[in-house]
mmCIF file of C-alpha atoms and ligand atoms in Angstrom:
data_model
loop_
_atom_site.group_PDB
_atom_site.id
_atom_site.type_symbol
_atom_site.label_atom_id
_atom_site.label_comp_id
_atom_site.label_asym_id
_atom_site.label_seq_id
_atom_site.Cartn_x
_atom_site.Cartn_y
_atom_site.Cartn_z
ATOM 1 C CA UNK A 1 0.000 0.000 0.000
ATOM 2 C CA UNK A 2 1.164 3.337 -0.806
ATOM 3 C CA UNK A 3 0.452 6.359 1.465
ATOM 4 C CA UNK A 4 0.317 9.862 -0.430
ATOM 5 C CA UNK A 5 0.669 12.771 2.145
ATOM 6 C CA UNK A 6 -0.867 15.968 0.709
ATOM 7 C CA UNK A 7 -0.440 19.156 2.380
ATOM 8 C CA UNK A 8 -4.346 19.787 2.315
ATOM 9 C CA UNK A 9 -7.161 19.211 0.380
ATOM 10 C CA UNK A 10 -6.711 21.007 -2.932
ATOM 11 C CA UNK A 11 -3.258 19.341 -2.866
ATOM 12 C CA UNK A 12 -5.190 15.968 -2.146
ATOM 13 C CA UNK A 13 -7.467 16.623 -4.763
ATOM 14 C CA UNK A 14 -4.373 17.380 -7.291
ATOM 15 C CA UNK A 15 -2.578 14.091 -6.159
ATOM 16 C CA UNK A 16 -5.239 12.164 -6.733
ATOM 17 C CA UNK A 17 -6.383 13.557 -9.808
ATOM 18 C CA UNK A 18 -3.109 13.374 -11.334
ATOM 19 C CA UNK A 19 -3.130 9.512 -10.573
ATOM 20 C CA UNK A 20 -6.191 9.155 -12.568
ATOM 21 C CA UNK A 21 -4.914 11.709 -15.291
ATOM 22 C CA UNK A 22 -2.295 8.888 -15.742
ATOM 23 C CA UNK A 23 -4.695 6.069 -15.984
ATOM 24 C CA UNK A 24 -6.720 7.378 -18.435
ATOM 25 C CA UNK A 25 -3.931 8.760 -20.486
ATOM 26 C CA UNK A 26 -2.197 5.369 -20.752
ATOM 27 C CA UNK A 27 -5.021 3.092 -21.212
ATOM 28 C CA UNK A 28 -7.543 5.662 -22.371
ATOM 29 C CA UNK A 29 -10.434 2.820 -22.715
ATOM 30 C CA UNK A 30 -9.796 2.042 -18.785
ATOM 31 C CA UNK A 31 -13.002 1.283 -16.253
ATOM 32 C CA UNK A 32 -12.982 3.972 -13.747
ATOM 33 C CA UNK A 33 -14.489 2.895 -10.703
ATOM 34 C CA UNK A 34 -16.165 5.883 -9.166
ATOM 35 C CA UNK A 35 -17.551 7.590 -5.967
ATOM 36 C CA UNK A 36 -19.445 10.226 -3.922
ATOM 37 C CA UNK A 37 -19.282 12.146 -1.057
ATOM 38 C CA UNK A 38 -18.069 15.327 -0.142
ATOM 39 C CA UNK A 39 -14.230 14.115 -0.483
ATOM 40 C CA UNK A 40 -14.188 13.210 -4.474
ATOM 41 C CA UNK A 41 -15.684 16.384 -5.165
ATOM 42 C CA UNK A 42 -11.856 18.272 -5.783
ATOM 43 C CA UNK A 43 -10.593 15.690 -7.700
ATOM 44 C CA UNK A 44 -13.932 16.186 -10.236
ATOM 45 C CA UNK A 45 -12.908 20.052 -10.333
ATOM 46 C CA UNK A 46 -9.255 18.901 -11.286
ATOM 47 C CA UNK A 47 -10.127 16.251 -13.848
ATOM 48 C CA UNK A 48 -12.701 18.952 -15.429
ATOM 49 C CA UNK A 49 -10.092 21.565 -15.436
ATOM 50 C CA UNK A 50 -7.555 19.602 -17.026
ATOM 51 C CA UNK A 51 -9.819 18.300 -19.242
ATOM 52 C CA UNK A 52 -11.374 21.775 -20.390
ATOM 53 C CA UNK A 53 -7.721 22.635 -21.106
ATOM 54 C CA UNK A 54 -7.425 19.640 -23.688
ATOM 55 C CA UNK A 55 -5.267 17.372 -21.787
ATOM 56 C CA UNK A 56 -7.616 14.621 -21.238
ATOM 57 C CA UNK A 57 -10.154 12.613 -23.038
ATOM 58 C CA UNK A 58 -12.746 10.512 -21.544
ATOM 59 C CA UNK A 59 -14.633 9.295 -24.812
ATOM 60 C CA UNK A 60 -13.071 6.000 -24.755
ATOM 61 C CA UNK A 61 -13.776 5.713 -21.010
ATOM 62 C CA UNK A 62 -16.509 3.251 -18.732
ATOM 63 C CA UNK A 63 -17.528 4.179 -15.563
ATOM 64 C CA UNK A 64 -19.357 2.414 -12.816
ATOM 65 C CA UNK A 65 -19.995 4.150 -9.555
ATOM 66 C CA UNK A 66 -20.095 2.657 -6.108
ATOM 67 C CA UNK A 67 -23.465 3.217 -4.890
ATOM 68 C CA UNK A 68 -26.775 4.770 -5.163
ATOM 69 C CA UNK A 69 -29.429 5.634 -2.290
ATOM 70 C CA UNK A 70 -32.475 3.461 -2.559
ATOM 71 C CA UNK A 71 -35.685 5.388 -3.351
ATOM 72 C CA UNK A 72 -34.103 8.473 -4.755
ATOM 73 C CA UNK A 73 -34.950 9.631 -8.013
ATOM 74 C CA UNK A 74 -31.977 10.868 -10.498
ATOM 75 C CA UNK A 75 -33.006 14.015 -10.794
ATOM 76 C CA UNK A 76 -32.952 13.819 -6.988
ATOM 77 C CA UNK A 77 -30.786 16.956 -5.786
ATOM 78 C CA UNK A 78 -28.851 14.210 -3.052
ATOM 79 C CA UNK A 79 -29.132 11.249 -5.401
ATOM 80 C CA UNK A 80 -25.527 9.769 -6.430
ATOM 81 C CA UNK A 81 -26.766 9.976 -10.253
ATOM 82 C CA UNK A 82 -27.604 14.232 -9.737
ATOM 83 C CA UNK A 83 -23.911 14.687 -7.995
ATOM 84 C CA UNK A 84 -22.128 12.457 -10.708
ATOM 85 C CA UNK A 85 -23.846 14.484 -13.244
ATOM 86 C CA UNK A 86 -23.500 17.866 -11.964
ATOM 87 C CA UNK A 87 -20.225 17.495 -10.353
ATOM 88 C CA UNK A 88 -18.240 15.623 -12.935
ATOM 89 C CA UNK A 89 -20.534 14.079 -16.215
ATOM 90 C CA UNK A 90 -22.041 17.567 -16.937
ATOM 91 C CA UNK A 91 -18.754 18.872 -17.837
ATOM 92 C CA UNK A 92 -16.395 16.250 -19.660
ATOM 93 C CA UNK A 93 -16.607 13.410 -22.899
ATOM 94 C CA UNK A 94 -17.850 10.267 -21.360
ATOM 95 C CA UNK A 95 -20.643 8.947 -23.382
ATOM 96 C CA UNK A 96 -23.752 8.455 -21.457
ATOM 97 C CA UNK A 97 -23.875 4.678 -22.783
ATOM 98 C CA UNK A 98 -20.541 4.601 -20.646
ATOM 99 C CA UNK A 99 -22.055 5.930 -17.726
ATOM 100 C CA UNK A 100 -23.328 2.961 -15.052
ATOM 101 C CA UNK A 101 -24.724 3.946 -12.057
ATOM 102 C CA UNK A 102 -26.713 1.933 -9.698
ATOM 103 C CA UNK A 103 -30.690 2.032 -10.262
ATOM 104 C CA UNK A 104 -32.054 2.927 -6.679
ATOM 105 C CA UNK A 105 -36.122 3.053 -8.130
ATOM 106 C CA UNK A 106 -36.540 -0.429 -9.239
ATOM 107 C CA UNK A 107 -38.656 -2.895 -7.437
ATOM 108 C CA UNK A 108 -36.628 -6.374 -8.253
ATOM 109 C CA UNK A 109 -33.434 -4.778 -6.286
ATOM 110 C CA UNK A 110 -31.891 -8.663 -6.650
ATOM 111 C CA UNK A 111 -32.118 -8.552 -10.040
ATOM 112 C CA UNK A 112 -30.935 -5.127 -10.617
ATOM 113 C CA UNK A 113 -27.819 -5.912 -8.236
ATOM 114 C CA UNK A 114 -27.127 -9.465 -10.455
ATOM 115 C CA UNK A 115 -27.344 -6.971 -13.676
ATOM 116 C CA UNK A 116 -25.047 -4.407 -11.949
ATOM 117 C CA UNK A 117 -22.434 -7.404 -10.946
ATOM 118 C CA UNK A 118 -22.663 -8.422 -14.453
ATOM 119 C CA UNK A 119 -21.824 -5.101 -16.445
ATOM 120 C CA UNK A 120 -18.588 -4.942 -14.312
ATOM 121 C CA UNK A 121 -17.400 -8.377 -15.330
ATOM 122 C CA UNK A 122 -18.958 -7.743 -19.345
ATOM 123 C CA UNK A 123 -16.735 -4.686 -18.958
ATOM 124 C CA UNK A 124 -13.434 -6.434 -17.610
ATOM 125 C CA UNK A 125 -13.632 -5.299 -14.323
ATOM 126 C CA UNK A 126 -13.161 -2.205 -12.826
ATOM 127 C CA UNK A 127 -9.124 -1.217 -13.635
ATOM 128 C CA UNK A 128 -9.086 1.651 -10.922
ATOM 129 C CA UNK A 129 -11.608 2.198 -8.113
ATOM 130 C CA UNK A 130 -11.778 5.590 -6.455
ATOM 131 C CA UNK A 131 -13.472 5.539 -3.073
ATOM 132 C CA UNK A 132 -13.795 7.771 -0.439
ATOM 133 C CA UNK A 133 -13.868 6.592 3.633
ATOM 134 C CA UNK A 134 -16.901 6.655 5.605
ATOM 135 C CA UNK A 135 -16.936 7.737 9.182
ATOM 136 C CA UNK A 136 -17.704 4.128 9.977
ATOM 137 C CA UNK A 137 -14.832 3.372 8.296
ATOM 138 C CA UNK A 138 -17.208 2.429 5.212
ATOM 139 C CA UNK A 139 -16.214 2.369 1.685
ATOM 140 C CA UNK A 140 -19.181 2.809 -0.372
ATOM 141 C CA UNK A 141 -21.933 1.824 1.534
ATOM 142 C CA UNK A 142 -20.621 -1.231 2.727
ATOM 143 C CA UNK A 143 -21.192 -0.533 6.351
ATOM 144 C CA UNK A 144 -19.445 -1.840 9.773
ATOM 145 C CA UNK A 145 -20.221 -5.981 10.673
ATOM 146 C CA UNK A 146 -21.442 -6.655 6.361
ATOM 147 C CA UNK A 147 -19.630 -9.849 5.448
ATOM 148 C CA UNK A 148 -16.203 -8.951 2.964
ATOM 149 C CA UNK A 149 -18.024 -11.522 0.741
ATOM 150 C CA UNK A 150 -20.622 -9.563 -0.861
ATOM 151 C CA UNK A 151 -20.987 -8.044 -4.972
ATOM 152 C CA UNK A 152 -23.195 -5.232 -5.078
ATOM 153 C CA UNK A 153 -26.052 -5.840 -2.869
ATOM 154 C CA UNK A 154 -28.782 -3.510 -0.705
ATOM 155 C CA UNK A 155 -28.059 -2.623 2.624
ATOM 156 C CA UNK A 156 -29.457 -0.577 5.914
ATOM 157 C CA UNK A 157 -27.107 2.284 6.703
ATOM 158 C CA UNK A 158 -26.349 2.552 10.035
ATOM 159 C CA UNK A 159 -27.453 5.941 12.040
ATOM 160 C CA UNK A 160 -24.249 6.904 12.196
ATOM 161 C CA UNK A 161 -23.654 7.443 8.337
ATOM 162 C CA UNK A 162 -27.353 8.536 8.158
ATOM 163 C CA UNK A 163 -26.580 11.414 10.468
ATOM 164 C CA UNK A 164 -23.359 12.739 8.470
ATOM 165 C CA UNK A 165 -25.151 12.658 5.445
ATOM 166 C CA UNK A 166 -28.357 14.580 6.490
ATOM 167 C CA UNK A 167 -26.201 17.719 6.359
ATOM 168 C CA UNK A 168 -26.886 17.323 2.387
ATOM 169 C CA UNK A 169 -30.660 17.283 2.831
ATOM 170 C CA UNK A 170 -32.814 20.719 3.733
ATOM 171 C CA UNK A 171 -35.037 17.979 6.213
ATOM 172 C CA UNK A 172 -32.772 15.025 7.768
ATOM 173 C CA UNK A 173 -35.877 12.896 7.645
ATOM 174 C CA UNK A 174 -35.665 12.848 4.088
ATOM 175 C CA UNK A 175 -32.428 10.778 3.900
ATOM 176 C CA UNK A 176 -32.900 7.318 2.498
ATOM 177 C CA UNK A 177 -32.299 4.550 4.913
ATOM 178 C CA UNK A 178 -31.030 2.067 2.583
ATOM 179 C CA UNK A 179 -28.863 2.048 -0.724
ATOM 180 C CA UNK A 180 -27.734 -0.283 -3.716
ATOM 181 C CA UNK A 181 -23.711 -0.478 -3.497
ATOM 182 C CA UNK A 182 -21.195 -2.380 -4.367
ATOM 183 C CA UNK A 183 -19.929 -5.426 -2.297
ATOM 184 C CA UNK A 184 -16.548 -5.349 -0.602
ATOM 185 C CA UNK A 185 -15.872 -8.166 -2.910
ATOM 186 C CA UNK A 186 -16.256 -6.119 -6.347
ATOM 187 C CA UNK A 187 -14.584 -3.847 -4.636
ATOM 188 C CA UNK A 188 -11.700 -5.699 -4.359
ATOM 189 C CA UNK A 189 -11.567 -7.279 -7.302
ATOM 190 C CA UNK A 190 -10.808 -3.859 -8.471
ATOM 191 C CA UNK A 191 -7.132 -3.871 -10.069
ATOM 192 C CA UNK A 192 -6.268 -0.296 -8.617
ATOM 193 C CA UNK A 193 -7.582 1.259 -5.981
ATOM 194 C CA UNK A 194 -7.354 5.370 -4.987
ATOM 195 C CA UNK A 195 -8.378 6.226 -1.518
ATOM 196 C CA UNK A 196 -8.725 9.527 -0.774
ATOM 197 C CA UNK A 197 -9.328 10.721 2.793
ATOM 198 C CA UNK A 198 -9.280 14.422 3.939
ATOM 199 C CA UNK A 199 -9.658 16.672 7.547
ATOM 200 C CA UNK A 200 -8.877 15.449 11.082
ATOM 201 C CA UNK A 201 -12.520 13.931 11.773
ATOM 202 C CA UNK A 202 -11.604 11.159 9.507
ATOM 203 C CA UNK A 203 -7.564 10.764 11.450
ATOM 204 C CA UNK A 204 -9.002 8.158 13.545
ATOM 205 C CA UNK A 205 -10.695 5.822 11.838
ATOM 206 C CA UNK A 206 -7.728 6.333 9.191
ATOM 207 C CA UNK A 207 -5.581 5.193 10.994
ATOM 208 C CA UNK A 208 -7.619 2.224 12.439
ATOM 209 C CA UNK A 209 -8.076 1.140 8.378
ATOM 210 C CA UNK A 210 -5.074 1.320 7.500
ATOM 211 C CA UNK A 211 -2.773 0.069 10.489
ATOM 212 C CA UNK A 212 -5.822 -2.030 13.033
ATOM 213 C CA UNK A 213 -6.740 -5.190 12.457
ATOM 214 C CA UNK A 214 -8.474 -6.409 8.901
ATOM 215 C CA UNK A 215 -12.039 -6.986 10.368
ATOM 216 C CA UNK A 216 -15.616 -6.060 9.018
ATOM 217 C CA UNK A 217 -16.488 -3.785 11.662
ATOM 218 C CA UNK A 218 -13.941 -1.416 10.242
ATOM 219 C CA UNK A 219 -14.778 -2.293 6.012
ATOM 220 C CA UNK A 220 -12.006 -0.130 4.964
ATOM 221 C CA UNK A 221 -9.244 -2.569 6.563
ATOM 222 C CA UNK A 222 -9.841 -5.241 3.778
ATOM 223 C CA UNK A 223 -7.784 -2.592 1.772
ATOM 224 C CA UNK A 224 -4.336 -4.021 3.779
ATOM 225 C CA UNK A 225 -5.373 -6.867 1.821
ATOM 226 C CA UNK A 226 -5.486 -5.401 -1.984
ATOM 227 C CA UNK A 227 -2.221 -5.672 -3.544
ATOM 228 C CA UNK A 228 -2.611 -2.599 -6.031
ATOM 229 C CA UNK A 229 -4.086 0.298 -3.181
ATOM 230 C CA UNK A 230 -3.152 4.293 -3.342
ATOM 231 C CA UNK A 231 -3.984 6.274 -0.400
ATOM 232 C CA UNK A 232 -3.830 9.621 -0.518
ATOM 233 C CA UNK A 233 -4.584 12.033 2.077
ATOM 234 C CA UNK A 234 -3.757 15.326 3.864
ATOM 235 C CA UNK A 235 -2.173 16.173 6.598
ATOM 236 C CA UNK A 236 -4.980 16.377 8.933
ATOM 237 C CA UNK A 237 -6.141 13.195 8.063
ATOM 238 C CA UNK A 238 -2.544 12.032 8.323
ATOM 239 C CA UNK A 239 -2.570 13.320 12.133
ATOM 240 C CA UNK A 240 -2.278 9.689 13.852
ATOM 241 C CA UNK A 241 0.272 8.117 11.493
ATOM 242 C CA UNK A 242 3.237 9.710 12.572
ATOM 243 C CA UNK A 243 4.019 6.735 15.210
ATOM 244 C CA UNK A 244 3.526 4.051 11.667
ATOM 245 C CA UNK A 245 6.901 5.882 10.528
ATOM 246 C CA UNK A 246 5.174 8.400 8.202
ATOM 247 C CA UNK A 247 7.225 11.377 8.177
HETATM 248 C C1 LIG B 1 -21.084 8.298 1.577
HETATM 249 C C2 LIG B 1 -20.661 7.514 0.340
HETATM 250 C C3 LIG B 1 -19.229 7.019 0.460
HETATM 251 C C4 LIG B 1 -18.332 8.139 0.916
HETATM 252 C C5 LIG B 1 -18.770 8.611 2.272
HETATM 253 C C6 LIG B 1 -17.875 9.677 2.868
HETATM 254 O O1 LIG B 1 -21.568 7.505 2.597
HETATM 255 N N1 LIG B 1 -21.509 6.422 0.085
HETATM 256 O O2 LIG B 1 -18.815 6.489 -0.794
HETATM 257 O O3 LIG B 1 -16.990 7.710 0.949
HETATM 258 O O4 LIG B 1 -20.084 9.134 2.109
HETATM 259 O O5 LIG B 1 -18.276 10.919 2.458
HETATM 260 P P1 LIG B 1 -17.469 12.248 2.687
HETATM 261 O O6 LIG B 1 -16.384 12.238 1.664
HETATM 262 O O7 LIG B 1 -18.480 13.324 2.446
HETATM 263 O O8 LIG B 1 -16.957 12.222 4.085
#
């Protein structure tokens, strides 16, 4: 595992940004793997800049995000298709036939997951997965005590991650309780994956992914397991590392 430290966030957003930059460049038909959440949201701006400026070119690109919230429509202002669009889609060349987003409406959620598990694998599999962490220490949804053996699935979110996200709706009632994501194992069958973490609220449970024990009630540790993973993060997120040798 390689740890990335970034000064702050727009740094962290540049780092991480420039790692994808590279993927695309070299293979520019790669499967990006991508994800929500306040954290990501920099490295969009980055990618968008860069790309306005003619130095990248995602026409040749597939994307398939994590998750989606179940219940919310797309045009949803806090569903994972409206922030995908707005904050990245809206403003660069992948072809909307590229685009893959979990379907949080449909009725026959087993079915929908199956046909989600399937375009990954029809695609190759995903060759670089960006995720953010959870406070739970979740990646995606996959929350705290879900087996490591799951594809993409539906799950409860725990109070905890309902709370942090209700500062994104205008009435916290109105956050979902459940959500389509991706399994921790499509997750790690990911050949690359980009972590990036930012701000001292998310030190702890950092630090408990990347150096505790590999357990489910902290998802995020399966990562020690991945042999391709990318962290990178800033300094306040960096805060409890120093005794792991990190200078
Ligand atoms: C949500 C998403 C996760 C994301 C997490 C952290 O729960 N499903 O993919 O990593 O939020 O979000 P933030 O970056 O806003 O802390």
């Amino acid at each position: 595992m390689k740890i990335i430290e970034a000064a702050d966030y727009r740094s962290m957003s540049r780092k991480a940004a420039n790692i994808i930059s590279a993927q695309v460049i070299l293979y520019p038909r790669s499967v990006l793997g991508l994800a929500t959440g306040s954290t990501p949201v920099g490295v969009y701006q980055q990618l968008i800049e860069w790309y306005d400026k003619g130095d990248l070119d995602f026409s040749g690109v597939q994307t398939v995000n994590l998750d989606e919230y179940y219940g919310l429509k797309p045009d949803h202002p806090q569903s994972y298709h409206y922030y995908m669009h707005t904050n990245f889609f809206d403003h660069v060349n992948v072809p909307a036939k590229n685009i893959h987003i979990p379907n949080g409406l449909v009725r026959d959620i087993t079915a929908e997951c199956a046909d989600y598990d399937r375009t990954i694998t029809v695609l190759g599999g995903i060759d670089l997965q960006l995720l953010g962490l959870g406070n739970t220490g979740h990646i995606g949804f996959n929350e705290p005590n879900e087996s490591f053996d799951k594809t993409t699935h539906r799950v409860a979110l725990k109070q905890e991650t309902i709370l942090a996200n209700s500062r994104f709706f205008d009435d916290p009632k109105e956050v979902p309780r459940f959500a389509i994501t991706m399994g921790i194992k499509s997750i790690m069958r990911a050949k690359k994956i980009l972590m990036v973490v930012s701000g001292i609220g998310k030190a702890d449970i950092l630090e408990k992914a990347l150096f505790g024990p590999v357990t489910p009630l902290v998802p995020a540790s399966i990562l020690q397991l991945h042999p391709d993973v990318t962290v990178v993060a800033d300094e306040d997120a960096l805060n409890l590392m120093r005794s792991h040798g990190l200078s």
